[in-house]
mmCIF file of C-alpha atoms and ligand atoms in Angstrom:
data_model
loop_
_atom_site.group_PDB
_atom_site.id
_atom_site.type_symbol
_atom_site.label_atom_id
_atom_site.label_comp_id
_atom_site.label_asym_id
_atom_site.label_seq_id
_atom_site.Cartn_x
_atom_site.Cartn_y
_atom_site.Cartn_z
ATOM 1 C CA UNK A 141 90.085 79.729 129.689
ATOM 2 C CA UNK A 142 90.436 83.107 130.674
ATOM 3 C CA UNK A 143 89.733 85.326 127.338
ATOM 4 C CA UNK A 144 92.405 87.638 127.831
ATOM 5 C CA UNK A 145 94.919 84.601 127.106
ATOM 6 C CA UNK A 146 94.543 85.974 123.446
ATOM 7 C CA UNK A 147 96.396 88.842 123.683
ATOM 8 C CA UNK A 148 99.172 89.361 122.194
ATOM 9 C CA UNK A 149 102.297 91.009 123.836
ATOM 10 C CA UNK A 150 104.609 92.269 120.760
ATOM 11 C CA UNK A 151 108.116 93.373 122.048
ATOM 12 C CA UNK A 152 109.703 96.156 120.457
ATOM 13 C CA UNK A 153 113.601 95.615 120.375
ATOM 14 C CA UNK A 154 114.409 98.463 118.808
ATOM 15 C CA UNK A 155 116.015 100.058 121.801
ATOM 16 C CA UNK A 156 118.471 96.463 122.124
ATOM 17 C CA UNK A 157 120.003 98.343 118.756
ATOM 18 C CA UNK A 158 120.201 101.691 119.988
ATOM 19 C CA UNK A 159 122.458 99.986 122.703
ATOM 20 C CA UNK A 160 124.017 97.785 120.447
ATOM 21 C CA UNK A 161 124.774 100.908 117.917
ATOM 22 C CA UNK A 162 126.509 103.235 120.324
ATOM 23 C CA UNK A 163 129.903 100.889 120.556
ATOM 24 C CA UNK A 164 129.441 99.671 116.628
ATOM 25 C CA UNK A 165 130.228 96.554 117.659
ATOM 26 C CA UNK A 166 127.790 93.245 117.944
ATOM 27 C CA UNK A 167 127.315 93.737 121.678
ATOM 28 C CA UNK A 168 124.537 93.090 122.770
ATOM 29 C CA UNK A 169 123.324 91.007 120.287
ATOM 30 C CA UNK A 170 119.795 91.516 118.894
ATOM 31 C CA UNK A 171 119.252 88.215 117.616
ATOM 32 C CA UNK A 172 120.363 86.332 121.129
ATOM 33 C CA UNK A 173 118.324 88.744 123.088
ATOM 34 C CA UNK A 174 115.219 88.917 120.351
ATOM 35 C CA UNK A 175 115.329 84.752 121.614
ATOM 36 C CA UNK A 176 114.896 85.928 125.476
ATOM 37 C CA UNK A 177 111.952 87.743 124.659
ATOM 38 C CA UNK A 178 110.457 85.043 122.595
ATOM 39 C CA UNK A 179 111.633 82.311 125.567
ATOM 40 C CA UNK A 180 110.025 84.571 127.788
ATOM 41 C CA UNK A 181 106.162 85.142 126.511
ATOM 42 C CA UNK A 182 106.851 87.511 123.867
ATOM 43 C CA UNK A 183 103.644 86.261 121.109
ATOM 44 C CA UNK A 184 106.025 88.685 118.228
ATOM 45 C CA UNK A 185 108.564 90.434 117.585
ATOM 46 C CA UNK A 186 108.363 93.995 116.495
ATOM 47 C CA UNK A 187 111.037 96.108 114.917
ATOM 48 C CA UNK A 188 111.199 99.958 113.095
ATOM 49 C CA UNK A 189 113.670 100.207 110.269
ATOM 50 C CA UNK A 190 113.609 103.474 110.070
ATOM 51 C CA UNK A 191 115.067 105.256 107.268
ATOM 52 C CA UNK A 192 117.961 106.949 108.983
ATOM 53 C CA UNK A 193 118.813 103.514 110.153
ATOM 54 C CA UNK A 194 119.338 104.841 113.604
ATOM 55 C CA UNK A 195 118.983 101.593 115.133
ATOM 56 C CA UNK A 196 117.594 98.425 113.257
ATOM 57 C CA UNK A 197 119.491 98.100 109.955
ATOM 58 C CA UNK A 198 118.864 95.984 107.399
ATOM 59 C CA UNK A 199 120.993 92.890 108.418
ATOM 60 C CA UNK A 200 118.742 92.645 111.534
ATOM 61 C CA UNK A 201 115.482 91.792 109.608
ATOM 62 C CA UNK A 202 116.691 88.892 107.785
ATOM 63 C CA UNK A 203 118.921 87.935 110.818
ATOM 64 C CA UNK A 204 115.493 87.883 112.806
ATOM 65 C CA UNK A 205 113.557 86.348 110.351
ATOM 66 C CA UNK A 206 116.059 83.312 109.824
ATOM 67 C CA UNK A 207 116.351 83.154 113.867
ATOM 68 C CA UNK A 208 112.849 83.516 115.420
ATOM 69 C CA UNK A 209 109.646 81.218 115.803
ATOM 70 C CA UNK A 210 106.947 83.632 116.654
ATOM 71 C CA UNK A 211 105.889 86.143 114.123
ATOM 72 C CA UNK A 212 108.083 89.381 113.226
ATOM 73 C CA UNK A 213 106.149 92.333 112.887
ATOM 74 C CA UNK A 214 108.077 95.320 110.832
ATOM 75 C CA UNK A 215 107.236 98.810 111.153
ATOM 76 C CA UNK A 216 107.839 101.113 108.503
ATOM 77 C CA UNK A 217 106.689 104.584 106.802
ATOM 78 C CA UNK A 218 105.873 104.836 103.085
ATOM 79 C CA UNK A 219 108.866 104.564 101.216
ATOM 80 C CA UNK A 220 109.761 102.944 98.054
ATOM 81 C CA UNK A 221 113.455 101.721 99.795
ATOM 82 C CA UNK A 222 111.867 100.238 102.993
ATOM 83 C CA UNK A 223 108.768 98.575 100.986
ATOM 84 C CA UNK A 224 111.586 96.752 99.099
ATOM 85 C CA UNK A 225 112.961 95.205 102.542
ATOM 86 C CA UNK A 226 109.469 94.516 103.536
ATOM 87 C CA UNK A 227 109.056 92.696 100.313
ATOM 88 C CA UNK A 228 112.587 91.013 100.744
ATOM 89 C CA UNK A 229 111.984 89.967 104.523
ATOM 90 C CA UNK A 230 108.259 89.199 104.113
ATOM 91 C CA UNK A 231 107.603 89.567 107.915
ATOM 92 C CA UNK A 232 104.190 88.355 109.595
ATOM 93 C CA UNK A 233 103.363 91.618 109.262
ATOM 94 C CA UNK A 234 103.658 95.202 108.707
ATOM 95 C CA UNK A 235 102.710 98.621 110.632
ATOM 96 C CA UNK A 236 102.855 101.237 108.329
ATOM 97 C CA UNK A 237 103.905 104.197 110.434
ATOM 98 C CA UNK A 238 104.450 108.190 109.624
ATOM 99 C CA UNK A 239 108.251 109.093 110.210
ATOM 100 C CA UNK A 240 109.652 112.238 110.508
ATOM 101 C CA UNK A 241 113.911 112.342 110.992
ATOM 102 C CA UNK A 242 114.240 115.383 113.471
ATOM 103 C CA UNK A 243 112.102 112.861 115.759
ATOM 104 C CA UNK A 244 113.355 111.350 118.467
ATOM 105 C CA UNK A 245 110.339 108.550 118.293
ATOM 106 C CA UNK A 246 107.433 108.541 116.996
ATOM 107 C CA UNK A 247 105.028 111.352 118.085
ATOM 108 C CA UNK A 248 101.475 110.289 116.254
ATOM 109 C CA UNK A 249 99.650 108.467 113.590
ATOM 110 C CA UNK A 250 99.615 107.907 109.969
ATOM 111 C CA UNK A 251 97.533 111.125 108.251
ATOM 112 C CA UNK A 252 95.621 108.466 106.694
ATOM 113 C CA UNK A 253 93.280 110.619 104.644
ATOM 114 C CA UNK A 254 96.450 112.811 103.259
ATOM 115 C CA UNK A 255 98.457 109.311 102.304
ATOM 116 C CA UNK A 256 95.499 107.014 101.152
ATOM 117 C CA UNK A 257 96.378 106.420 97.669
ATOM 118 C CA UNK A 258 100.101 105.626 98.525
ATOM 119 C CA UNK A 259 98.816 103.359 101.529
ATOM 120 C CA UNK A 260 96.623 102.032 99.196
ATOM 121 C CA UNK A 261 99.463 100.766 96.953
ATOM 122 C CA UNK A 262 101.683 99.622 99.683
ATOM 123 C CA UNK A 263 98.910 97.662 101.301
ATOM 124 C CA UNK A 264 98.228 95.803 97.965
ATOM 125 C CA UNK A 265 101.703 95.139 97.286
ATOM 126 C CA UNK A 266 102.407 93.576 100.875
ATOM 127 C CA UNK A 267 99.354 91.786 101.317
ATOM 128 C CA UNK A 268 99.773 90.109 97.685
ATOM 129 C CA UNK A 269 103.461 89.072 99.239
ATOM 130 C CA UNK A 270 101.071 87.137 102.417
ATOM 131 C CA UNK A 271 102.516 90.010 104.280
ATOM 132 C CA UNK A 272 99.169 91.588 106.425
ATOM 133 C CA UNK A 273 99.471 95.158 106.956
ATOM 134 C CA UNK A 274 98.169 97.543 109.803
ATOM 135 C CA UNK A 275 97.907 100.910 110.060
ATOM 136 C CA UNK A 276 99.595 103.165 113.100
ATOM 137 C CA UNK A 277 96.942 105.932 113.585
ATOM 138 C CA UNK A 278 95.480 107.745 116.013
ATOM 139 C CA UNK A 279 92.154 106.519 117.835
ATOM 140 C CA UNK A 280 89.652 108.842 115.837
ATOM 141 C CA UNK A 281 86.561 107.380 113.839
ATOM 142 C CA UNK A 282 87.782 109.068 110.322
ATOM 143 C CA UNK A 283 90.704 107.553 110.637
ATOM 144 C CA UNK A 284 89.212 103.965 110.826
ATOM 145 C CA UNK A 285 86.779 104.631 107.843
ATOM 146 C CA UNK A 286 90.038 105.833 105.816
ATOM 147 C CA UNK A 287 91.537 102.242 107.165
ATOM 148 C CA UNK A 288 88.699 100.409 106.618
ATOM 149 C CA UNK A 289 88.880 101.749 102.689
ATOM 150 C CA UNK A 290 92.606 101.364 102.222
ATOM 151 C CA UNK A 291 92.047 97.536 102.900
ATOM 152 C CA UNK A 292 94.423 96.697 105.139
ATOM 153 C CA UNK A 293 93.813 94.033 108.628
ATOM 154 C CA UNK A 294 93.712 96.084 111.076
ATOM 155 C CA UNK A 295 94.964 99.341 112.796
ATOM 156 C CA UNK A 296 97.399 99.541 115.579
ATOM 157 C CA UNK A 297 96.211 102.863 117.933
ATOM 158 C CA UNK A 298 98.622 104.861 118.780
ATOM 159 C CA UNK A 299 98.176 105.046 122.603
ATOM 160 C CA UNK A 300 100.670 107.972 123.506
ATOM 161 C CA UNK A 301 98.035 110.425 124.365
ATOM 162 C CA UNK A 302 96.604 108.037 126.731
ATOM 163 C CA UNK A 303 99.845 107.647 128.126
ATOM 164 C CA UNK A 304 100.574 111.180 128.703
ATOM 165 C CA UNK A 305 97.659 111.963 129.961
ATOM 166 C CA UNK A 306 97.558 108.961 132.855
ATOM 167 C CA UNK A 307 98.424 110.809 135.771
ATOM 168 C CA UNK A 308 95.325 113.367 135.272
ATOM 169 C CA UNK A 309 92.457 111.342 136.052
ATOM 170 C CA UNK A 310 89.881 113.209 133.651
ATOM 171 C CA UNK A 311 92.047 113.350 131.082
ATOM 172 C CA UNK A 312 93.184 109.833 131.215
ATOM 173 C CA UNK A 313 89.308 109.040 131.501
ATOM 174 C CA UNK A 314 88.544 110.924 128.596
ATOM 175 C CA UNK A 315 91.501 109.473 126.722
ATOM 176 C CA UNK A 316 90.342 105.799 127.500
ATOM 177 C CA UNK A 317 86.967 106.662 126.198
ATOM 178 C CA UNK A 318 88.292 107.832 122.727
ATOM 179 C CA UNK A 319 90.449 104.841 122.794
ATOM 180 C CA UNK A 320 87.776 102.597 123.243
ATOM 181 C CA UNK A 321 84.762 104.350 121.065
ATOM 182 C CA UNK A 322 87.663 103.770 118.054
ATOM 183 C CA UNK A 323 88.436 99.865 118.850
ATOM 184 C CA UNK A 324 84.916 99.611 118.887
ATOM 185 C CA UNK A 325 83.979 101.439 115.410
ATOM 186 C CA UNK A 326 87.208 99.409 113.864
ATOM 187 C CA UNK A 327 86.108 96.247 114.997
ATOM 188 C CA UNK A 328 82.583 96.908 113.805
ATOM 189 C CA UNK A 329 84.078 97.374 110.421
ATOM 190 C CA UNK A 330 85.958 94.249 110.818
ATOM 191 C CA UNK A 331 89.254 95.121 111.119
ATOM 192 C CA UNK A 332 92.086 93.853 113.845
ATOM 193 C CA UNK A 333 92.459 96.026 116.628
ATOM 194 C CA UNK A 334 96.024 96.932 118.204
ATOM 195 C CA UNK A 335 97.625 99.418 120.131
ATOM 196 C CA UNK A 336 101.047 100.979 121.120
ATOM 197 C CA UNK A 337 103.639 104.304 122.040
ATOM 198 C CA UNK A 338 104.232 104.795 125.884
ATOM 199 C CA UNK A 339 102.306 101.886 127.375
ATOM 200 C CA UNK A 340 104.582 100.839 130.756
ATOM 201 C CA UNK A 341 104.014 98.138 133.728
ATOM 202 C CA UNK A 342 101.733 101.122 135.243
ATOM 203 C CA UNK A 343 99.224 102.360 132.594
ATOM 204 C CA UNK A 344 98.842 99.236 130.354
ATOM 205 C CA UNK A 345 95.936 97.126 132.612
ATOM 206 C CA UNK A 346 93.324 99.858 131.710
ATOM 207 C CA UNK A 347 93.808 99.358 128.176
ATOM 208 C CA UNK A 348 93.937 95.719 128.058
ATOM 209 C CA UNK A 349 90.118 95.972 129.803
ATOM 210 C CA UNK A 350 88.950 97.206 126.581
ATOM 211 C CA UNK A 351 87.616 93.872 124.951
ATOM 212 C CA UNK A 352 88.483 94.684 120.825
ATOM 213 C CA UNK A 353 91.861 95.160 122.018
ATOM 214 C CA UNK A 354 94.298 91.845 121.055
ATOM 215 C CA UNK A 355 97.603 92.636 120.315
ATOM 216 C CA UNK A 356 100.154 95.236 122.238
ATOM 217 C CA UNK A 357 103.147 96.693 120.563
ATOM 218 C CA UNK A 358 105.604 97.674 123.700
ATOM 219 C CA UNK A 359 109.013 98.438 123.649
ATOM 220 C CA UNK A 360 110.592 101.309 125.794
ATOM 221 C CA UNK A 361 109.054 100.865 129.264
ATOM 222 C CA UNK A 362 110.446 96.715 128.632
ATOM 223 C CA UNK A 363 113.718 97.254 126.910
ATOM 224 C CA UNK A 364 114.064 99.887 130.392
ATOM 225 C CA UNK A 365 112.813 97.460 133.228
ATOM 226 C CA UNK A 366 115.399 95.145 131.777
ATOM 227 C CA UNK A 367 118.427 96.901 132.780
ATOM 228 C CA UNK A 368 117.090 96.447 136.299
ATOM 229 C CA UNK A 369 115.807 92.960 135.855
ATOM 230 C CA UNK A 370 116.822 91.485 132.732
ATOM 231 C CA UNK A 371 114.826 90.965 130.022
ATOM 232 C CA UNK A 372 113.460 87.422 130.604
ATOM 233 C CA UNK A 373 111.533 88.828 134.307
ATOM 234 C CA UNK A 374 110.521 92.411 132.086
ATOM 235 C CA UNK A 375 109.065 90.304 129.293
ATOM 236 C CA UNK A 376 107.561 87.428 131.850
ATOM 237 C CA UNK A 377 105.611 90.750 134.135
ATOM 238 C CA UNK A 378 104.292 92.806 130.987
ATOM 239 C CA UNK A 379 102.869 89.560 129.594
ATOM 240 C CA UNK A 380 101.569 88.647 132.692
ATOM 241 C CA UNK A 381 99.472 91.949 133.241
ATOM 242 C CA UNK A 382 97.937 91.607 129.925
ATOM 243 C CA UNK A 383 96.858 88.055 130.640
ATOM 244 C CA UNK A 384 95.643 88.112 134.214
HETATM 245 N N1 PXP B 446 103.987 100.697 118.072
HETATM 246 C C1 PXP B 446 104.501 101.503 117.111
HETATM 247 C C2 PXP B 446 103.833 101.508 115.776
HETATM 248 C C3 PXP B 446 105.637 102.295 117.352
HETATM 249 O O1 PXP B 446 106.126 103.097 116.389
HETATM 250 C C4 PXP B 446 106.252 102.223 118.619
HETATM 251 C C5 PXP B 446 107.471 103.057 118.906
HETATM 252 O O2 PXP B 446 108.509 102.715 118.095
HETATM 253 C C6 PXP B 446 105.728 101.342 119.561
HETATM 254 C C7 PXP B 446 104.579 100.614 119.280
HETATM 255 C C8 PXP B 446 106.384 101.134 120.906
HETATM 256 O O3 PXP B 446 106.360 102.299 121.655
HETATM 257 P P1 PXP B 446 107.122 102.328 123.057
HETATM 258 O O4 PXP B 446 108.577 102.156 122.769
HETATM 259 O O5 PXP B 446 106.768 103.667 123.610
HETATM 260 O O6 PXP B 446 106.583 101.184 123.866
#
């Protein structure tokens, strides 16, 4: 079997919301389109309730939860409010991820050193609730000892500078090689290696070569090729670049 059959392709369907939210109606639904994605090769759901509630509210974690058959992974930042949904919902799993309101997504990764006691706490508290938690941080070997020490599965590397740099070949180079020194040094310390922010149909193949790599958290570049599409083709090509 070829190896790379165990990755993981999370779709992010926060986006399905933001659409959903501009008429404040139920149009389109998340729940009915959540199914596409899962019909369609998605391995997990992913969602961000963020605490403006700009586009996942709270109605749409339970509503998921009840509705899908493959794991729902829920993103959230360190607050008292959203660890009580967590706690509520019990997804899969949870991303703990820094959050800022002005915005518009979200720009890097948790300053794990700065927030270790509180991720500390939240990680116990999930994980006692069978809920496994990651961390959203950038690929730098601090940051996975900090991970490694807060307890949690695994990390989820944020890939966005990777992504901005692709069309510069030595920076993307240089940006690959950072990526993979820190899958490496997190797997070493035996936690679960994932990565997501800004991965498209273009830039994702060279991160799927690195080997630690198993799960990948994509939303914008899916939710996007959809409109052209539809979501059942957009899901069916990502998935099928990660796995060939
Ligand atoms: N992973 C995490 C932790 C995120 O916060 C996001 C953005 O919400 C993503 C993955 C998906 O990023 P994108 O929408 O750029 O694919």
């Amino acid at each position: 079997m070829n190896t790379r059959e165990f990755i993981r392709l999370g779709v992010n369907v926060d986006h399905i919301a933001t659409v959903r939210n501009a008429r404040g109606e139920n149009d389109p639904s998340l729940v009915e389109l959540a199914l596409v994605a899962q019909h369609s090769g998605a391995d997990l759901i992913t969602i961000h309730l963020r605490e403006d509630r700009r586009h996942i509210r709270d109605a749409d974690v339970f509503d998921l939860k009840r509705h899908l058959k493959i794991p729902l992974n829920f993103e959230m930042a360190l607050s008292e409010e959203i660890l009580a949904v967590a706690l509520k919902a019990a997804p899969a799993t949870a991303c703990i991820v820094p959050e800022r309101r002005e915005e518009v997504t979200t720009e890097g990764g948790l300053d794990a050193a700065r927030h270790l006691g509180a991720i500390k706490r939240f990680t116990q508290t999930l994980q006692d609730a069978q809920t496994d938690v990651y961390l959203f941080v950038e690929p730098d070997l601090k940051t996975v000892e900090y991970a490694a020490q807060a307890g949690v599965k695994g990390v989820e590397f944020h890939t966005g500078a990777y992504a901005r740099a692709f069309t510069v070949p030595e920076r993307r180079k240089a940006e690959l090689v950072r990526l993979e020194t820190a899958c490496k040094a997190a797997a070493a310390l035996g936690l679960k290696v994932h990565a997501g922010h800004g991965l498209n149909y273009f830039n994702v193949s060279a991160v799927c070569a690195i080997a630690e790599l198993h799960e990948f958290n994509i939303g914008h570049a899916i939710i996007a090729r959809s409109l052209a599409v539809g979501l059942e083709q957009a899901v069916f090509d990502m998935k099928a670049l990660l796995t060939r």
